[in-house]
Amino acid sequence: ERHARVDTGGYASVDNVTQAPEKGPVKRIDKMESFWLGETLKYLYLLFSDDPSLLPAECFVFNTEAHPLPVMPGGSSSGLRRCVERVASENVEAIATQRGL
């Protein structure tokens, strides 16, 4: 926050993270890494979404590129189906309210 945030809003990459701030201003680079949008923000959206039907955390895990992978209790897809159905039934009122039903 202190070193990467820019005055105009947003963030920049830091050129050398090992440079001590006492030795002068931190050099910033005007470059956005592709993983920032493709992975980091997707993780944040999926983890902090209030939509219980989006991707239930009990039924999916994320790999290092933020792709959801199903957790298959008992090693079968029917275990995944039961997990998703359970989460949906526990949250049916919240899901209906979010969709205006």
PDB file of N, CA, C and O in Angstrom, residues 8-49:
ATOM      1  N   THR A   8      -2.750   8.969  -8.457  1.00  0.00           N
ATOM      2  CA  THR A   8      -3.920   9.066  -9.325  1.00  0.00           C
ATOM      3  C   THR A   8      -4.925   7.944  -9.060  1.00  0.00           C
ATOM      4  O   THR A   8      -5.966   7.884  -9.702  1.00  0.00           O
ATOM      5  N   GLY A   9      -4.615   7.061  -8.143  1.00  0.00           N
ATOM      6  CA  GLY A   9      -5.469   5.914  -7.845  1.00  0.00           C
ATOM      7  C   GLY A   9      -4.907   4.677  -8.506  1.00  0.00           C
ATOM      8  O   GLY A   9      -4.319   4.739  -9.571  1.00  0.00           O
ATOM      9  N   GLY A  10      -5.060   3.567  -7.872  1.00  0.00           N
ATOM     10  CA  GLY A  10      -4.532   2.328  -8.424  1.00  0.00           C
ATOM     11  C   GLY A  10      -3.151   2.010  -7.879  1.00  0.00           C
ATOM     12  O   GLY A  10      -2.684   2.623  -6.912  1.00  0.00           O
ATOM     13  N   TYR A  11      -2.509   1.065  -8.525  1.00  0.00           N
ATOM     14  CA  TYR A  11      -1.216   0.568  -8.050  1.00  0.00           C
ATOM     15  C   TYR A  11      -0.255   0.399  -9.219  1.00  0.00           C
ATOM     16  O   TYR A  11      -0.668   0.293 -10.359  1.00  0.00           O
ATOM     17  N   ALA A  12       1.018   0.375  -8.900  1.00  0.00           N
ATOM     18  CA  ALA A  12       2.063   0.133  -9.891  1.00  0.00           C
ATOM     19  C   ALA A  12       2.956  -0.991  -9.370  1.00  0.00           C
ATOM     20  O   ALA A  12       2.985  -1.277  -8.178  1.00  0.00           O
ATOM     21  N   SER A  13       3.681  -1.613 -10.262  1.00  0.00           N
ATOM     22  CA  SER A  13       4.668  -2.612  -9.859  1.00  0.00           C
ATOM     23  C   SER A  13       5.868  -1.901  -9.252  1.00  0.00           C
ATOM     24  O   SER A  13       6.217  -0.797  -9.648  1.00  0.00           O
ATOM     25  N   VAL A  14       6.511  -2.543  -8.290  1.00  0.00           N
ATOM     26  CA  VAL A  14       7.719  -2.010  -7.678  1.00  0.00           C
ATOM     27  C   VAL A  14       8.905  -2.669  -8.359  1.00  0.00           C
ATOM     28  O   VAL A  14       8.973  -3.893  -8.481  1.00  0.00           O
ATOM     29  N   ASP A  15       9.854  -1.852  -8.833  1.00  0.00           N
ATOM     30  CA  ASP A  15      10.987  -2.359  -9.608  1.00  0.00           C
ATOM     31  C   ASP A  15      11.891  -3.265  -8.779  1.00  0.00           C
ATOM     32  O   ASP A  15      12.277  -4.334  -9.217  1.00  0.00           O
ATOM     33  N   ASN A  16      12.240  -2.862  -7.571  1.00  0.00           N
ATOM     34  CA  ASN A  16      13.178  -3.628  -6.762  1.00  0.00           C
ATOM     35  C   ASN A  16      12.645  -3.698  -5.326  1.00  0.00           C
ATOM     36  O   ASN A  16      12.777  -2.737  -4.572  1.00  0.00           O
ATOM     37  N   VAL A  17      12.063  -4.819  -4.961  1.00  0.00           N
ATOM     38  CA  VAL A  17      11.463  -4.937  -3.631  1.00  0.00           C
ATOM     39  C   VAL A  17      12.499  -5.072  -2.525  1.00  0.00           C
ATOM     40  O   VAL A  17      12.159  -4.963  -1.353  1.00  0.00           O
ATOM     41  N   THR A  18      13.761  -5.290  -2.885  1.00  0.00           N
ATOM     42  CA  THR A  18      14.804  -5.409  -1.861  1.00  0.00           C
ATOM     43  C   THR A  18      15.417  -4.060  -1.511  1.00  0.00           C
ATOM     44  O   THR A  18      16.200  -3.973  -0.577  1.00  0.00           O
ATOM     45  N   GLN A  19      15.071  -3.008  -2.245  1.00  0.00           N
ATOM     46  CA  GLN A  19      15.612  -1.677  -1.982  1.00  0.00           C
ATOM     47  C   GLN A  19      14.991  -1.110  -0.707  1.00  0.00           C
ATOM     48  O   GLN A  19      13.776  -1.078  -0.552  1.00  0.00           O
ATOM     49  N   ALA A  20      15.829  -0.674   0.206  1.00  0.00           N
ATOM     50  CA  ALA A  20      15.351  -0.064   1.446  1.00  0.00           C
ATOM     51  C   ALA A  20      14.789   1.324   1.152  1.00  0.00           C
ATOM     52  O   ALA A  20      15.425   2.107   0.439  1.00  0.00           O
ATOM     53  N   PRO A  21      13.588   1.635   1.646  1.00  0.00           N
ATOM     54  CA  PRO A  21      12.971   2.943   1.376  1.00  0.00           C
ATOM     55  C   PRO A  21      13.821   4.118   1.871  1.00  0.00           C
ATOM     56  O   PRO A  21      13.732   5.220   1.354  1.00  0.00           O
ATOM     57  N   GLU A  22      14.672   3.873   2.869  1.00  0.00           N
ATOM     58  CA  GLU A  22      15.522   4.941   3.393  1.00  0.00           C
ATOM     59  C   GLU A  22      16.563   5.409   2.370  1.00  0.00           C
ATOM     60  O   GLU A  22      17.118   6.491   2.476  1.00  0.00           O
ATOM     61  N   LYS A  23      16.829   4.585   1.360  1.00  0.00           N
ATOM     62  CA  LYS A  23      17.847   4.910   0.351  1.00  0.00           C
ATOM     63  C   LYS A  23      17.279   5.711  -0.811  1.00  0.00           C
ATOM     64  O   LYS A  23      17.918   5.868  -1.820  1.00  0.00           O
ATOM     65  N   GLY A  24      16.073   6.185  -0.668  1.00  0.00           N
ATOM     66  CA  GLY A  24      15.472   6.988  -1.724  1.00  0.00           C
ATOM     67  C   GLY A  24      14.112   6.458  -2.109  1.00  0.00           C
ATOM     68  O   GLY A  24      13.673   5.417  -1.625  1.00  0.00           O
ATOM     69  N   PRO A  25      13.442   7.197  -2.990  1.00  0.00           N
ATOM     70  CA  PRO A  25      12.097   6.775  -3.377  1.00  0.00           C
ATOM     71  C   PRO A  25      12.108   5.430  -4.112  1.00  0.00           C
ATOM     72  O   PRO A  25      13.056   5.102  -4.820  1.00  0.00           O
ATOM     73  N   VAL A  26      11.058   4.680  -3.902  1.00  0.00           N
ATOM     74  CA  VAL A  26      10.918   3.382  -4.552  1.00  0.00           C
ATOM     75  C   VAL A  26      10.582   3.619  -6.023  1.00  0.00           C
ATOM     76  O   VAL A  26       9.707   4.412  -6.350  1.00  0.00           O
ATOM     77  N   LYS A  27      11.311   2.934  -6.910  1.00  0.00           N
ATOM     78  CA  LYS A  27      11.055   3.071  -8.344  1.00  0.00           C
ATOM     79  C   LYS A  27       9.879   2.188  -8.730  1.00  0.00           C
ATOM     80  O   LYS A  27       9.862   0.993  -8.452  1.00  0.00           O
ATOM     81  N   ARG A  28       8.892   2.801  -9.373  1.00  0.00           N
ATOM     82  CA  ARG A  28       7.705   2.071  -9.815  1.00  0.00           C
ATOM     83  C   ARG A  28       7.762   1.838 -11.317  1.00  0.00           C
ATOM     84  O   ARG A  28       8.351   2.612 -12.053  1.00  0.00           O
ATOM     85  N   ILE A  29       7.106   0.769 -11.754  1.00  0.00           N
ATOM     86  CA  ILE A  29       7.053   0.418 -13.168  1.00  0.00           C
ATOM     87  C   ILE A  29       5.594   0.483 -13.607  1.00  0.00           C
ATOM     88  O   ILE A  29       4.709  -0.037 -12.938  1.00  0.00           O
ATOM     89  N   ASP A  30       5.340   1.113 -14.745  1.00  0.00           N
ATOM     90  CA  ASP A  30       3.984   1.221 -15.268  1.00  0.00           C
ATOM     91  C   ASP A  30       3.659  -0.032 -16.074  1.00  0.00           C
ATOM     92  O   ASP A  30       3.669  -0.047 -17.296  1.00  0.00           O
ATOM     93  N   LYS A  31       3.389  -1.128 -15.349  1.00  0.00           N
ATOM     94  CA  LYS A  31       3.128  -2.412 -16.001  1.00  0.00           C
ATOM     95  C   LYS A  31       2.185  -3.220 -15.110  1.00  0.00           C
ATOM     96  O   LYS A  31       2.383  -3.298 -13.906  1.00  0.00           O
ATOM     97  N   MET A  32       1.159  -3.790 -15.707  1.00  0.00           N
ATOM     98  CA  MET A  32       0.263  -4.656 -14.951  1.00  0.00           C
ATOM     99  C   MET A  32       0.503  -6.090 -15.399  1.00  0.00           C
ATOM    100  O   MET A  32       0.367  -6.419 -16.580  1.00  0.00           O
ATOM    101  N   GLU A  33       0.857  -6.932 -14.461  1.00  0.00           N
ATOM    102  CA  GLU A  33       1.065  -8.345 -14.769  1.00  0.00           C
ATOM    103  C   GLU A  33      -0.269  -8.989 -15.107  1.00  0.00           C
ATOM    104  O   GLU A  33      -1.305  -8.645 -14.527  1.00  0.00           O
ATOM    105  N   SER A  34      -0.272  -9.934 -16.027  1.00  0.00           N
ATOM    106  CA  SER A  34      -1.521 -10.562 -16.460  1.00  0.00           C
ATOM    107  C   SER A  34      -2.199 -11.320 -15.334  1.00  0.00           C
ATOM    108  O   SER A  34      -3.425 -11.427 -15.289  1.00  0.00           O
ATOM    109  N   PHE A  35      -1.428 -11.854 -14.382  1.00  0.00           N
ATOM    110  CA  PHE A  35      -2.042 -12.618 -13.307  1.00  0.00           C
ATOM    111  C   PHE A  35      -2.848 -11.746 -12.359  1.00  0.00           C
ATOM    112  O   PHE A  35      -3.688 -12.241 -11.619  1.00  0.00           O
ATOM    113  N   TRP A  36      -2.607 -10.425 -12.357  1.00  0.00           N
ATOM    114  CA  TRP A  36      -3.329  -9.559 -11.424  1.00  0.00           C
ATOM    115  C   TRP A  36      -4.837  -9.647 -11.675  1.00  0.00           C
ATOM    116  O   TRP A  36      -5.615  -9.852 -10.755  1.00  0.00           O
ATOM    117  N   LEU A  37      -5.255  -9.517 -12.917  1.00  0.00           N
ATOM    118  CA  LEU A  37      -6.678  -9.630 -13.228  1.00  0.00           C
ATOM    119  C   LEU A  37      -7.107 -11.090 -13.339  1.00  0.00           C
ATOM    120  O   LEU A  37      -8.166 -11.474 -12.852  1.00  0.00           O
ATOM    121  N   GLY A  38      -6.290 -11.894 -13.994  1.00  0.00           N
ATOM    122  CA  GLY A  38      -6.670 -13.268 -14.306  1.00  0.00           C
ATOM    123  C   GLY A  38      -6.687 -14.197 -13.113  1.00  0.00           C
ATOM    124  O   GLY A  38      -7.359 -15.217 -13.142  1.00  0.00           O
ATOM    125  N   GLU A  39      -5.971 -13.874 -12.068  1.00  0.00           N
ATOM    126  CA  GLU A  39      -5.912 -14.766 -10.911  1.00  0.00           C
ATOM    127  C   GLU A  39      -6.252 -14.059  -9.615  1.00  0.00           C
ATOM    128  O   GLU A  39      -7.206 -14.412  -8.934  1.00  0.00           O
ATOM    129  N   THR A  40      -5.503 -13.029  -9.280  1.00  0.00           N
ATOM    130  CA  THR A  40      -5.663 -12.385  -7.977  1.00  0.00           C
ATOM    131  C   THR A  40      -7.064 -11.830  -7.770  1.00  0.00           C
ATOM    132  O   THR A  40      -7.713 -12.121  -6.761  1.00  0.00           O
ATOM    133  N   LEU A  41      -7.567 -11.052  -8.708  1.00  0.00           N
ATOM    134  CA  LEU A  41      -8.893 -10.473  -8.543  1.00  0.00           C
ATOM    135  C   LEU A  41      -9.982 -11.536  -8.623  1.00  0.00           C
ATOM    136  O   LEU A  41     -11.013 -11.425  -7.965  1.00  0.00           O
ATOM    137  N   LYS A  42      -9.744 -12.595  -9.414  1.00  0.00           N
ATOM    138  CA  LYS A  42     -10.725 -13.684  -9.480  1.00  0.00           C
ATOM    139  C   LYS A  42     -10.797 -14.401  -8.133  1.00  0.00           C
ATOM    140  O   LYS A  42     -11.881 -14.706  -7.644  1.00  0.00           O
ATOM    141  N   TYR A  43      -9.650 -14.652  -7.502  1.00  0.00           N
ATOM    142  CA  TYR A  43      -9.634 -15.231  -6.159  1.00  0.00           C
ATOM    143  C   TYR A  43     -10.461 -14.374  -5.204  1.00  0.00           C
ATOM    144  O   TYR A  43     -11.309 -14.874  -4.474  1.00  0.00           O
ATOM    145  N   LEU A  44     -10.186 -13.076  -5.188  1.00  0.00           N
ATOM    146  CA  LEU A  44     -10.895 -12.185  -4.269  1.00  0.00           C
ATOM    147  C   LEU A  44     -12.393 -12.202  -4.521  1.00  0.00           C
ATOM    148  O   LEU A  44     -13.193 -12.267  -3.587  1.00  0.00           O
ATOM    149  N   TYR A  45     -12.794 -12.140  -5.782  1.00  0.00           N
ATOM    150  CA  TYR A  45     -14.216 -12.154  -6.117  1.00  0.00           C
ATOM    151  C   TYR A  45     -14.872 -13.450  -5.648  1.00  0.00           C
ATOM    152  O   TYR A  45     -15.924 -13.438  -5.016  1.00  0.00           O
ATOM    153  N   LEU A  46     -14.256 -14.573  -5.949  1.00  0.00           N
ATOM    154  CA  LEU A  46     -14.852 -15.856  -5.593  1.00  0.00           C
ATOM    155  C   LEU A  46     -14.874 -16.084  -4.083  1.00  0.00           C
ATOM    156  O   LEU A  46     -15.839 -16.622  -3.534  1.00  0.00           O
ATOM    157  N   LEU A  47     -13.820 -15.666  -3.400  1.00  0.00           N
ATOM    158  CA  LEU A  47     -13.741 -15.901  -1.958  1.00  0.00           C
ATOM    159  C   LEU A  47     -14.667 -14.999  -1.155  1.00  0.00           C
ATOM    160  O   LEU A  47     -15.181 -15.391  -0.117  1.00  0.00           O
ATOM    161  N   PHE A  48     -14.872 -13.763  -1.621  1.00  0.00           N
ATOM    162  CA  PHE A  48     -15.639 -12.817  -0.827  1.00  0.00           C
ATOM    163  C   PHE A  48     -17.015 -12.510  -1.398  1.00  0.00           C
ATOM    164  O   PHE A  48     -17.708 -11.625  -0.907  1.00  0.00           O
ATOM    165  N   SER A  49     -17.450 -13.245  -2.389  1.00  0.00           N
ATOM    166  CA  SER A  49     -18.773 -13.038  -2.963  1.00  0.00           C
ATOM    167  C   SER A  49     -19.837 -13.439  -1.943  1.00  0.00           C
ATOM    168  O   SER A  49     -19.685 -14.420  -1.214  1.00  0.00           O
TER     169      SER A  49
END
